[in-house]
Amino acid sequence: MSGKLRETAYAKVNLALHVRSRRDDGYHRLETLFAFAREGDTIEAEDAPDISLAITGPNAGALCNDRGNLVIRAALALQAATGTGRGARLSLHKRLPVAAGLGGGSADAAATLRLLARLWGIDAADQCIAAIAATLGADVPACVLSETCTGGERGDIIMPFADPGIAGKPTLIANPGVALSTPQVFAGWDGKDGGALDPRGWRNARNDLTASAIRLVPSIASLLELLKEQPGAEVVRMSGSGASCFALFGSIEARDAAARRVPFWHMATSLR
Ligand code: C5P
C-alpha cells in the first residue's frame, strides 16, 4: 500500500474582479484575474475502503466533516465519475479563514481532486477533473489550475495569464475576522457595470464587490486604509467577496514590516 499523499490548497486572491451583469441563473457575469499564494490549507490522503475526513488546524472549528463539506463532495464526485471502487482517508489542515474571499472551500475541493487523481491513479485525470470542478463552485476550475488566470462568465471560464510582475510578488493577505456570505455580497452589488477588465491593466482595476462587502462589514474599509498606509504597498484591494484584503509589496522586508502592524489574522506570503 502506498503511504500518504499531500497537496496544498493554495489561497486564491482576485487581483481584480469586475462584475458586469446579473445572469438569469442567479449568478453574476464576471471578469476577474485570479492569482494564488504559495501557501494555504493542506490536505493529505491515504488509501481506505471508504471516504472519510478529519479536520485540524486553527480554523477547523468553522467546518463540519459531513457530506456538505466541499472536500467530501469533491471526493464523492470523483469517485462516482470514475467508478473507482476505492475510498480515501482524508485529512484537512484548515489554516485559511472560512467565508473569507480566499476561495478556501474551493481550493480545498480542487486540491482534493488533484490529490485523489494521484492516489487512485486516474487515467485522463485532467478531463475528468475539469468535468466535475465547475459543478462544485464557480472558482473551483481556477483553483484546480492554481496558476494566474483570467475568469469569465461565473468565473469558471478560465484562461492562463502570464505577467512577470505577479509570480513571486511579496504579498500580505489579511482578514478582519468576520465571515461574509458570498451570495449576500453579490446581492448588494449596485447593478452598475463599471466596464470591462483589461487583465494587463490589473494594477489599476477594481473589485466591484468592495462597496457591498463594506456595507456588511465596515471594518473592511479600515483594513484597506491600514494596508494602503504601509510603506512599499503597491496594490491594495479586497479579494473575492471579502472580507480578506491583500497588499502587494516591492520587497519581502516591506511586506514583513507591514505584517507586524496588522492586528488581524494575516498571512505573509508570495504569489505563485
Ligand atoms: O459557485 P459558488 O457556490 O462558489 O457561488 C456561491 C454563490 O455566490 C452563488 O450561489 C451566487 O449567489 C454567488 N455568485 C454569483 N456570481 C458568480 C459567482 C458566485 O452571484 N459569478
PDB file of C-alpha atoms and ligand atoms in Angstrom:
ATOM      1  CA  MET A   1       0.000   0.000   0.000  1.00  0.00           C
ATOM      2  CA  SER A   2       1.339   3.484  -0.797  1.00  0.00           C
ATOM      3  CA  GLY A   3       1.699   5.985   2.052  1.00  0.00           C
ATOM      4  CA  LYS A   4       0.125   9.382   2.498  1.00  0.00           C
ATOM      5  CA  LEU A   5      -0.027  11.854  -0.365  1.00  0.00           C
ATOM      6  CA  ARG A   6      -0.266  15.594   0.219  1.00  0.00           C
ATOM      7  CA  GLU A   7      -1.462  18.662  -1.703  1.00  0.00           C
ATOM      8  CA  THR A   8      -1.582  22.354  -0.855  1.00  0.00           C
ATOM      9  CA  ALA A   9      -4.909  24.151  -1.309  1.00  0.00           C
ATOM     10  CA  TYR A  10      -3.360  27.443  -2.393  1.00  0.00           C
ATOM     11  CA  ALA A  11      -5.126  30.587  -1.165  1.00  0.00           C
ATOM     12  CA  LYS A  12      -6.818  32.402  -4.041  1.00  0.00           C
ATOM     13  CA  VAL A  13      -6.758  36.163  -4.450  1.00  0.00           C
ATOM     14  CA  ASN A  14      -8.717  38.081  -7.052  1.00  0.00           C
ATOM     15  CA  LEU A  15      -6.228  40.697  -8.227  1.00  0.00           C
ATOM     16  CA  ALA A  16      -9.213  42.303  -9.963  1.00  0.00           C
ATOM     17  CA  LEU A  17     -12.919  41.491 -10.040  1.00  0.00           C
ATOM     18  CA  HIS A  18     -15.263  43.326 -12.379  1.00  0.00           C
ATOM     19  CA  VAL A  19     -18.949  42.463 -12.102  1.00  0.00           C
ATOM     20  CA  ARG A  20     -20.590  43.093 -15.478  1.00  0.00           C
ATOM     21  CA  SER A  21     -24.207  41.935 -15.125  1.00  0.00           C
ATOM     22  CA  ARG A  22     -26.694  39.680 -13.357  1.00  0.00           C
ATOM     23  CA  ARG A  23     -27.357  36.397 -15.117  1.00  0.00           C
ATOM     24  CA  ASP A  24     -30.706  34.630 -15.303  1.00  0.00           C
ATOM     25  CA  ASP A  25     -29.425  31.686 -13.233  1.00  0.00           C
ATOM     26  CA  GLY A  26     -28.795  33.797 -10.116  1.00  0.00           C
ATOM     27  CA  TYR A  27     -25.073  34.116 -10.799  1.00  0.00           C
ATOM     28  CA  HIS A  28     -23.224  37.217 -11.993  1.00  0.00           C
ATOM     29  CA  ARG A  29     -21.149  37.604 -15.111  1.00  0.00           C
ATOM     30  CA  LEU A  30     -17.604  38.398 -14.025  1.00  0.00           C
ATOM     31  CA  GLU A  31     -14.282  39.378 -15.484  1.00  0.00           C
ATOM     32  CA  THR A  32     -11.681  38.523 -12.906  1.00  0.00           C
ATOM     33  CA  LEU A  33      -7.957  37.907 -12.591  1.00  0.00           C
ATOM     34  CA  PHE A  34      -7.132  35.057 -10.241  1.00  0.00           C
ATOM     35  CA  ALA A  35      -3.733  34.674  -8.618  1.00  0.00           C
ATOM     36  CA  PHE A  36      -2.628  32.202  -5.968  1.00  0.00           C
ATOM     37  CA  ALA A  37      -0.481  32.410  -2.878  1.00  0.00           C
ATOM     38  CA  ARG A  38       2.303  29.892  -2.357  1.00  0.00           C
ATOM     39  CA  GLU A  39       0.597  28.748   0.837  1.00  0.00           C
ATOM     40  CA  GLY A  40      -2.829  27.718   2.017  1.00  0.00           C
ATOM     41  CA  ASP A  41      -4.569  24.741   3.602  1.00  0.00           C
ATOM     42  CA  THR A  42      -3.038  21.290   3.275  1.00  0.00           C
ATOM     43  CA  ILE A  43      -4.798  18.036   2.510  1.00  0.00           C
ATOM     44  CA  GLU A  44      -3.431  14.522   2.953  1.00  0.00           C
ATOM     45  CA  ALA A  45      -4.921  11.276   1.712  1.00  0.00           C
ATOM     46  CA  GLU A  46      -4.231   7.592   2.107  1.00  0.00           C
ATOM     47  CA  ASP A  47      -5.982   4.534   0.771  1.00  0.00           C
ATOM     48  CA  ALA A  48      -9.039   3.370   2.704  1.00  0.00           C
ATOM     49  CA  PRO A  49     -12.177   1.414   1.829  1.00  0.00           C
ATOM     50  CA  ASP A  50     -14.459   4.454   2.333  1.00  0.00           C
ATOM     51  CA  ILE A  51     -14.218   8.224   2.091  1.00  0.00           C
ATOM     52  CA  SER A  52     -13.704   9.972   5.424  1.00  0.00           C
ATOM     53  CA  LEU A  53     -12.409  13.367   6.520  1.00  0.00           C
ATOM     54  CA  ALA A  54     -10.689  14.633   9.663  1.00  0.00           C
ATOM     55  CA  ILE A  55     -10.189  18.394  10.069  1.00  0.00           C
ATOM     56  CA  THR A  56      -7.427  20.017  12.144  1.00  0.00           C
ATOM     57  CA  GLY A  57      -5.795  23.449  12.241  1.00  0.00           C
ATOM     58  CA  PRO A  58      -6.579  26.927  13.565  1.00  0.00           C
ATOM     59  CA  ASN A  59      -9.811  27.319  11.558  1.00  0.00           C
ATOM     60  CA  ALA A  60     -11.042  23.731  11.863  1.00  0.00           C
ATOM     61  CA  GLY A  61     -13.866  24.752  14.192  1.00  0.00           C
ATOM     62  CA  ALA A  62     -15.671  26.638  11.423  1.00  0.00           C
ATOM     63  CA  LEU A  63     -16.274  23.461   9.373  1.00  0.00           C
ATOM     64  CA  CYS A  64     -18.197  20.186   9.597  1.00  0.00           C
ATOM     65  CA  ASN A  65     -16.909  16.962   8.062  1.00  0.00           C
ATOM     66  CA  ASP A  66     -20.307  15.967   6.676  1.00  0.00           C
ATOM     67  CA  ARG A  67     -21.492  15.497   3.098  1.00  0.00           C
ATOM     68  CA  GLY A  68     -21.889  19.279   2.731  1.00  0.00           C
ATOM     69  CA  ASN A  69     -18.134  19.772   3.120  1.00  0.00           C
ATOM     70  CA  LEU A  70     -16.584  20.600  -0.246  1.00  0.00           C
ATOM     71  CA  VAL A  71     -13.721  18.143   0.336  1.00  0.00           C
ATOM     72  CA  ILE A  72     -16.184  15.268   0.797  1.00  0.00           C
ATOM     73  CA  ARG A  73     -18.341  16.490  -2.112  1.00  0.00           C
ATOM     74  CA  ALA A  74     -15.277  16.618  -4.384  1.00  0.00           C
ATOM     75  CA  ALA A  75     -14.174  13.124  -3.308  1.00  0.00           C
ATOM     76  CA  LEU A  76     -17.643  11.622  -3.815  1.00  0.00           C
ATOM     77  CA  ALA A  77     -17.995  13.316  -7.220  1.00  0.00           C
ATOM     78  CA  LEU A  78     -14.639  11.982  -8.417  1.00  0.00           C
ATOM     79  CA  GLN A  79     -15.408   8.516  -7.045  1.00  0.00           C
ATOM     80  CA  ALA A  80     -18.748   8.464  -8.893  1.00  0.00           C
ATOM     81  CA  ALA A  81     -17.345   9.899 -12.146  1.00  0.00           C
ATOM     82  CA  THR A  82     -14.532   7.363 -12.350  1.00  0.00           C
ATOM     83  CA  GLY A  83     -16.418   4.361 -10.997  1.00  0.00           C
ATOM     84  CA  THR A  84     -13.409   3.529  -8.839  1.00  0.00           C
ATOM     85  CA  GLY A  85     -14.184   1.161  -6.043  1.00  0.00           C
ATOM     86  CA  ARG A  86     -11.619   2.883  -3.835  1.00  0.00           C
ATOM     87  CA  GLY A  87     -12.031   5.319  -0.960  1.00  0.00           C
ATOM     88  CA  ALA A  88      -9.649   7.575   0.935  1.00  0.00           C
ATOM     89  CA  ARG A  89      -8.907   8.663   4.465  1.00  0.00           C
ATOM     90  CA  LEU A  90      -8.552  12.424   4.029  1.00  0.00           C
ATOM     91  CA  SER A  91      -7.245  14.973   6.482  1.00  0.00           C
ATOM     92  CA  LEU A  92      -7.554  18.706   6.022  1.00  0.00           C
ATOM     93  CA  HIS A  93      -5.348  21.154   7.898  1.00  0.00           C
ATOM     94  CA  LYS A  94      -7.501  24.303   7.826  1.00  0.00           C
ATOM     95  CA  ARG A  95      -5.257  27.336   8.040  1.00  0.00           C
ATOM     96  CA  LEU A  96      -7.249  29.828   5.947  1.00  0.00           C
ATOM     97  CA  PRO A  97     -10.262  31.609   7.418  1.00  0.00           C
ATOM     98  CA  VAL A  98     -13.637  30.362   6.175  1.00  0.00           C
ATOM     99  CA  ALA A  99     -16.035  32.503   4.057  1.00  0.00           C
ATOM    100  CA  ALA A 100     -13.179  34.945   3.586  1.00  0.00           C
ATOM    101  CA  GLY A 101     -12.870  35.625  -0.158  1.00  0.00           C
ATOM    102  CA  LEU A 102      -9.767  33.430  -0.395  1.00  0.00           C
ATOM    103  CA  GLY A 103     -11.530  30.545  -2.095  1.00  0.00           C
ATOM    104  CA  GLY A 104     -10.726  28.309   0.865  1.00  0.00           C
ATOM    105  CA  GLY A 105     -13.516  25.791   0.271  1.00  0.00           C
ATOM    106  CA  SER A 106     -12.972  25.883  -3.499  1.00  0.00           C
ATOM    107  CA  ALA A 107      -9.213  25.479  -3.091  1.00  0.00           C
ATOM    108  CA  ASP A 108      -9.788  22.556  -0.707  1.00  0.00           C
ATOM    109  CA  ALA A 109     -12.139  20.902  -3.226  1.00  0.00           C
ATOM    110  CA  ALA A 110      -9.662  21.489  -6.056  1.00  0.00           C
ATOM    111  CA  ALA A 111      -6.740  20.111  -4.033  1.00  0.00           C
ATOM    112  CA  THR A 112      -8.835  17.053  -3.155  1.00  0.00           C
ATOM    113  CA  LEU A 113      -9.471  16.387  -6.866  1.00  0.00           C
ATOM    114  CA  ARG A 114      -5.747  16.695  -7.677  1.00  0.00           C
ATOM    115  CA  LEU A 115      -4.813  14.526  -4.702  1.00  0.00           C
ATOM    116  CA  LEU A 116      -7.304  11.708  -5.338  1.00  0.00           C
ATOM    117  CA  ALA A 117      -6.489  11.627  -9.060  1.00  0.00           C
ATOM    118  CA  ARG A 118      -2.939  10.779  -7.948  1.00  0.00           C
ATOM    119  CA  LEU A 119      -3.932   8.396  -5.149  1.00  0.00           C
ATOM    120  CA  TRP A 120      -6.364   6.480  -7.343  1.00  0.00           C
ATOM    121  CA  GLY A 121      -4.139   6.608 -10.447  1.00  0.00           C
ATOM    122  CA  ILE A 122      -6.947   8.001 -12.608  1.00  0.00           C
ATOM    123  CA  ASP A 123      -6.461   7.948 -16.380  1.00  0.00           C
ATOM    124  CA  ALA A 124      -7.244  11.170 -18.253  1.00  0.00           C
ATOM    125  CA  ALA A 125      -7.460  12.853 -14.850  1.00  0.00           C
ATOM    126  CA  ASP A 126      -7.433  16.390 -16.285  1.00  0.00           C
ATOM    127  CA  GLN A 127     -10.587  15.878 -18.353  1.00  0.00           C
ATOM    128  CA  CYS A 128     -12.302  14.045 -15.529  1.00  0.00           C
ATOM    129  CA  ILE A 129     -11.472  16.785 -13.018  1.00  0.00           C
ATOM    130  CA  ALA A 130     -12.488  19.540 -15.452  1.00  0.00           C
ATOM    131  CA  ALA A 131     -15.925  17.951 -15.848  1.00  0.00           C
ATOM    132  CA  ILE A 132     -16.501  17.958 -12.092  1.00  0.00           C
ATOM    133  CA  ALA A 133     -14.795  21.174 -10.984  1.00  0.00           C
ATOM    134  CA  ALA A 134     -17.359  23.787 -12.059  1.00  0.00           C
ATOM    135  CA  THR A 135     -20.205  21.734 -10.544  1.00  0.00           C
ATOM    136  CA  LEU A 136     -18.581  22.219  -7.114  1.00  0.00           C
ATOM    137  CA  GLY A 137     -18.258  26.013  -7.302  1.00  0.00           C
ATOM    138  CA  ALA A 138     -17.631  28.817  -9.781  1.00  0.00           C
ATOM    139  CA  ASP A 139     -13.989  29.316  -8.784  1.00  0.00           C
ATOM    140  CA  VAL A 140     -13.068  25.629  -8.437  1.00  0.00           C
ATOM    141  CA  PRO A 141     -11.733  25.395 -12.051  1.00  0.00           C
ATOM    142  CA  ALA A 142      -9.321  28.263 -11.330  1.00  0.00           C
ATOM    143  CA  CYS A 143      -8.313  26.615  -8.049  1.00  0.00           C
ATOM    144  CA  VAL A 144      -7.642  23.304  -9.828  1.00  0.00           C
ATOM    145  CA  LEU A 145      -5.154  25.180 -12.023  1.00  0.00           C
ATOM    146  CA  SER A 146      -3.835  27.305  -9.126  1.00  0.00           C
ATOM    147  CA  GLU A 147      -1.849  29.442 -11.566  1.00  0.00           C
ATOM    148  CA  THR A 148      -2.584  33.031 -12.528  1.00  0.00           C
ATOM    149  CA  CYS A 149      -5.550  33.037 -14.909  1.00  0.00           C
ATOM    150  CA  THR A 150      -8.466  35.136 -16.045  1.00  0.00           C
ATOM    151  CA  GLY A 151     -12.017  34.030 -15.266  1.00  0.00           C
ATOM    152  CA  GLY A 152     -15.050  34.903 -17.363  1.00  0.00           C
ATOM    153  CA  GLU A 153     -18.801  34.243 -17.039  1.00  0.00           C
ATOM    154  CA  ARG A 154     -19.368  32.853 -13.488  1.00  0.00           C
ATOM    155  CA  GLY A 155     -15.572  32.917 -13.042  1.00  0.00           C
ATOM    156  CA  ASP A 156     -15.411  29.349 -14.345  1.00  0.00           C
ATOM    157  CA  ILE A 157     -14.254  30.044 -17.919  1.00  0.00           C
ATOM    158  CA  ILE A 158     -10.538  30.291 -17.301  1.00  0.00           C
ATOM    159  CA  MET A 159      -7.568  31.261 -19.442  1.00  0.00           C
ATOM    160  CA  PRO A 160      -3.938  31.183 -18.250  1.00  0.00           C
ATOM    161  CA  PHE A 161      -2.450  34.661 -17.931  1.00  0.00           C
ATOM    162  CA  ALA A 162       1.244  35.469 -17.654  1.00  0.00           C
ATOM    163  CA  ASP A 163       2.630  38.680 -16.164  1.00  0.00           C
ATOM    164  CA  PRO A 164       6.214  38.854 -14.890  1.00  0.00           C
ATOM    165  CA  GLY A 165       5.007  41.263 -12.197  1.00  0.00           C
ATOM    166  CA  ILE A 166       2.883  38.615 -10.479  1.00  0.00           C
ATOM    167  CA  ALA A 167       4.952  35.449  -9.892  1.00  0.00           C
ATOM    168  CA  GLY A 168       6.966  35.747  -6.691  1.00  0.00           C
ATOM    169  CA  LYS A 169       5.360  39.046  -5.643  1.00  0.00           C
ATOM    170  CA  PRO A 170       5.597  39.508  -1.848  1.00  0.00           C
ATOM    171  CA  THR A 171       2.012  39.601  -0.600  1.00  0.00           C
ATOM    172  CA  LEU A 172       0.252  40.218   2.669  1.00  0.00           C
ATOM    173  CA  ILE A 173      -3.266  38.817   2.987  1.00  0.00           C
ATOM    174  CA  ALA A 174      -5.318  39.984   5.960  1.00  0.00           C
ATOM    175  CA  ASN A 175      -8.808  39.281   7.262  1.00  0.00           C
ATOM    176  CA  PRO A 176     -10.721  41.265   9.893  1.00  0.00           C
ATOM    177  CA  GLY A 177     -12.197  38.099  11.389  1.00  0.00           C
ATOM    178  CA  VAL A 178     -15.802  38.380  10.200  1.00  0.00           C
ATOM    179  CA  ALA A 179     -17.205  35.723   7.844  1.00  0.00           C
ATOM    180  CA  LEU A 180     -19.091  37.058   4.829  1.00  0.00           C
ATOM    181  CA  SER A 181     -21.757  35.260   2.812  1.00  0.00           C
ATOM    182  CA  THR A 182     -20.830  35.366  -0.883  1.00  0.00           C
ATOM    183  CA  PRO A 183     -24.488  35.380  -2.110  1.00  0.00           C
ATOM    184  CA  GLN A 184     -25.257  38.268   0.276  1.00  0.00           C
ATOM    185  CA  VAL A 185     -22.317  40.328  -1.009  1.00  0.00           C
ATOM    186  CA  PHE A 186     -23.298  39.709  -4.643  1.00  0.00           C
ATOM    187  CA  ALA A 187     -26.914  40.611  -3.797  1.00  0.00           C
ATOM    188  CA  GLY A 188     -25.686  44.006  -2.591  1.00  0.00           C
ATOM    189  CA  TRP A 189     -23.910  44.827  -5.882  1.00  0.00           C
ATOM    190  CA  ASP A 190     -25.373  48.092  -7.202  1.00  0.00           C
ATOM    191  CA  GLY A 191     -26.017  46.690 -10.701  1.00  0.00           C
ATOM    192  CA  LYS A 192     -23.838  49.338 -12.365  1.00  0.00           C
ATOM    193  CA  ASP A 193     -21.451  47.955 -14.966  1.00  0.00           C
ATOM    194  CA  GLY A 194     -18.163  49.774 -14.383  1.00  0.00           C
ATOM    195  CA  GLY A 195     -16.622  48.422 -17.590  1.00  0.00           C
ATOM    196  CA  ALA A 196     -14.525  45.561 -18.899  1.00  0.00           C
ATOM    197  CA  LEU A 197     -11.334  44.263 -17.301  1.00  0.00           C
ATOM    198  CA  ASP A 198      -8.167  44.536 -19.345  1.00  0.00           C
ATOM    199  CA  PRO A 199      -6.112  41.942 -17.455  1.00  0.00           C
ATOM    200  CA  ARG A 200      -2.867  43.689 -18.408  1.00  0.00           C
ATOM    201  CA  GLY A 201      -4.127  46.733 -16.501  1.00  0.00           C
ATOM    202  CA  TRP A 202      -4.946  44.795 -13.314  1.00  0.00           C
ATOM    203  CA  ARG A 203      -2.943  47.156 -11.107  1.00  0.00           C
ATOM    204  CA  ASN A 204      -5.450  49.936 -11.785  1.00  0.00           C
ATOM    205  CA  ALA A 205      -8.526  47.707 -11.917  1.00  0.00           C
ATOM    206  CA  ARG A 206     -11.315  47.270  -9.373  1.00  0.00           C
ATOM    207  CA  ASN A 207     -13.078  44.864  -7.107  1.00  0.00           C
ATOM    208  CA  ASP A 208     -16.721  45.762  -7.750  1.00  0.00           C
ATOM    209  CA  LEU A 209     -17.910  43.883  -4.641  1.00  0.00           C
ATOM    210  CA  THR A 210     -15.989  46.153  -2.261  1.00  0.00           C
ATOM    211  CA  ALA A 211     -18.797  48.632  -1.509  1.00  0.00           C
ATOM    212  CA  SER A 212     -21.327  45.876  -0.853  1.00  0.00           C
ATOM    213  CA  ALA A 213     -18.895  43.998   1.408  1.00  0.00           C
ATOM    214  CA  ILE A 214     -18.065  47.179   3.368  1.00  0.00           C
ATOM    215  CA  ARG A 215     -21.788  47.808   3.993  1.00  0.00           C
ATOM    216  CA  LEU A 216     -21.951  44.359   5.627  1.00  0.00           C
ATOM    217  CA  VAL A 217     -18.545  44.527   7.381  1.00  0.00           C
ATOM    218  CA  PRO A 218     -17.437  48.158   7.850  1.00  0.00           C
ATOM    219  CA  SER A 219     -14.047  47.091   9.266  1.00  0.00           C
ATOM    220  CA  ILE A 220     -13.004  46.148   5.700  1.00  0.00           C
ATOM    221  CA  ALA A 221     -12.702  49.887   4.983  1.00  0.00           C
ATOM    222  CA  SER A 222     -10.270  50.407   7.878  1.00  0.00           C
ATOM    223  CA  LEU A 223      -8.296  47.322   6.865  1.00  0.00           C
ATOM    224  CA  LEU A 224      -7.922  48.679   3.319  1.00  0.00           C
ATOM    225  CA  GLU A 225      -6.821  52.064   4.724  1.00  0.00           C
ATOM    226  CA  LEU A 226      -4.301  50.415   7.030  1.00  0.00           C
ATOM    227  CA  LEU A 227      -2.820  48.367   4.177  1.00  0.00           C
ATOM    228  CA  LYS A 228      -2.631  51.443   1.904  1.00  0.00           C
ATOM    229  CA  GLU A 229      -0.680  53.313   4.587  1.00  0.00           C
ATOM    230  CA  GLN A 230       2.038  50.661   4.707  1.00  0.00           C
ATOM    231  CA  PRO A 231       5.374  51.771   3.210  1.00  0.00           C
ATOM    232  CA  GLY A 232       6.026  49.884  -0.011  1.00  0.00           C
ATOM    233  CA  ALA A 233       2.417  48.751  -0.596  1.00  0.00           C
ATOM    234  CA  GLU A 234       1.936  48.892  -4.367  1.00  0.00           C
ATOM    235  CA  VAL A 235      -1.525  47.447  -4.933  1.00  0.00           C
ATOM    236  CA  VAL A 236      -4.143  47.112  -2.174  1.00  0.00           C
ATOM    237  CA  ARG A 237      -7.551  45.572  -2.818  1.00  0.00           C
ATOM    238  CA  MET A 238     -10.235  43.287  -1.415  1.00  0.00           C
ATOM    239  CA  SER A 239     -10.238  39.672  -2.670  1.00  0.00           C
ATOM    240  CA  GLY A 240     -13.373  37.986  -3.985  1.00  0.00           C
ATOM    241  CA  SER A 241     -16.468  38.795  -1.927  1.00  0.00           C
ATOM    242  CA  GLY A 242     -14.283  39.675   1.085  1.00  0.00           C
ATOM    243  CA  ALA A 243     -13.655  40.243   3.807  1.00  0.00           C
ATOM    244  CA  SER A 244      -9.998  39.409   3.112  1.00  0.00           C
ATOM    245  CA  CYS A 245      -7.846  42.104   1.547  1.00  0.00           C
ATOM    246  CA  PHE A 246      -4.349  41.909   0.151  1.00  0.00           C
ATOM    247  CA  ALA A 247      -1.391  44.193  -0.371  1.00  0.00           C
ATOM    248  CA  LEU A 248       1.399  43.542  -2.869  1.00  0.00           C
ATOM    249  CA  PHE A 249       4.860  44.803  -1.921  1.00  0.00           C
ATOM    250  CA  GLY A 250       8.106  45.544  -3.718  1.00  0.00           C
ATOM    251  CA  SER A 251      10.160  43.632  -1.151  1.00  0.00           C
ATOM    252  CA  ILE A 252       9.850  40.900   1.460  1.00  0.00           C
ATOM    253  CA  GLU A 253      11.190  43.320   4.112  1.00  0.00           C
ATOM    254  CA  ALA A 254       8.385  45.844   3.400  1.00  0.00           C
ATOM    255  CA  ARG A 255       5.787  43.047   3.481  1.00  0.00           C
ATOM    256  CA  ASP A 256       7.067  41.685   6.783  1.00  0.00           C
ATOM    257  CA  ALA A 257       7.238  45.140   8.361  1.00  0.00           C
ATOM    258  CA  ALA A 258       3.598  45.675   7.335  1.00  0.00           C
ATOM    259  CA  ALA A 259       2.616  42.251   8.702  1.00  0.00           C
ATOM    260  CA  ARG A 260       3.875  43.305  12.140  1.00  0.00           C
ATOM    261  CA  ARG A 261       1.490  46.294  12.099  1.00  0.00           C
ATOM    262  CA  VAL A 262      -1.683  44.418  11.095  1.00  0.00           C
ATOM    263  CA  PRO A 263      -3.663  43.483  14.213  1.00  0.00           C
ATOM    264  CA  PHE A 264      -5.859  40.994  12.309  1.00  0.00           C
ATOM    265  CA  TRP A 265      -5.424  37.447  11.009  1.00  0.00           C
ATOM    266  CA  HIS A 266      -2.838  37.634   8.263  1.00  0.00           C
ATOM    267  CA  MET A 267      -0.598  35.531   6.075  1.00  0.00           C
ATOM    268  CA  ALA A 268       2.706  36.858   4.757  1.00  0.00           C
ATOM    269  CA  THR A 269       3.325  35.007   1.537  1.00  0.00           C
ATOM    270  CA  SER A 270       4.270  35.393  -2.130  1.00  0.00           C
ATOM    271  CA  LEU A 271       2.253  34.839  -5.275  1.00  0.00           C
ATOM    272  CA  ARG A 272       2.869  31.683  -7.312  1.00  0.00           C
TER     273      ARG A 272
HETATM  274  O1  C5P B   1     -20.363  28.820  -7.211  1.00  0.00           O
HETATM  275  P1  C5P B   1     -20.331  29.113  -5.744  1.00  0.00           P
HETATM  276  O2  C5P B   1     -21.079  28.093  -4.953  1.00  0.00           O
HETATM  277  O3  C5P B   1     -18.958  29.334  -5.211  1.00  0.00           O
HETATM  278  O4  C5P B   1     -21.072  30.501  -5.585  1.00  0.00           O
HETATM  279  C1  C5P B   1     -21.628  30.883  -4.350  1.00  0.00           C
HETATM  280  C2  C5P B   1     -22.663  31.973  -4.580  1.00  0.00           C
HETATM  281  O5  C5P B   1     -22.011  33.176  -4.972  1.00  0.00           O
HETATM  282  C3  C5P B   1     -23.660  31.695  -5.678  1.00  0.00           C
HETATM  283  O6  C5P B   1     -24.735  30.943  -5.221  1.00  0.00           O
HETATM  284  C4  C5P B   1     -24.076  33.098  -6.073  1.00  0.00           C
HETATM  285  O7  C5P B   1     -25.011  33.609  -5.168  1.00  0.00           O
HETATM  286  C5  C5P B   1     -22.792  33.904  -5.869  1.00  0.00           C
HETATM  287  N1  C5P B   1     -22.056  34.063  -7.134  1.00  0.00           N
HETATM  288  C6  C5P B   1     -22.558  34.920  -8.112  1.00  0.00           C
HETATM  289  N2  C5P B   1     -21.886  35.071  -9.293  1.00  0.00           N
HETATM  290  C7  C5P B   1     -20.729  34.417  -9.514  1.00  0.00           C
HETATM  291  C8  C5P B   1     -20.181  33.567  -8.523  1.00  0.00           C
HETATM  292  C9  C5P B   1     -20.873  33.415  -7.343  1.00  0.00           C
HETATM  293  O8  C5P B   1     -23.618  35.523  -7.923  1.00  0.00           O
HETATM  294  N3  C5P B   1     -20.121  34.586 -10.692  1.00  0.00           N
END
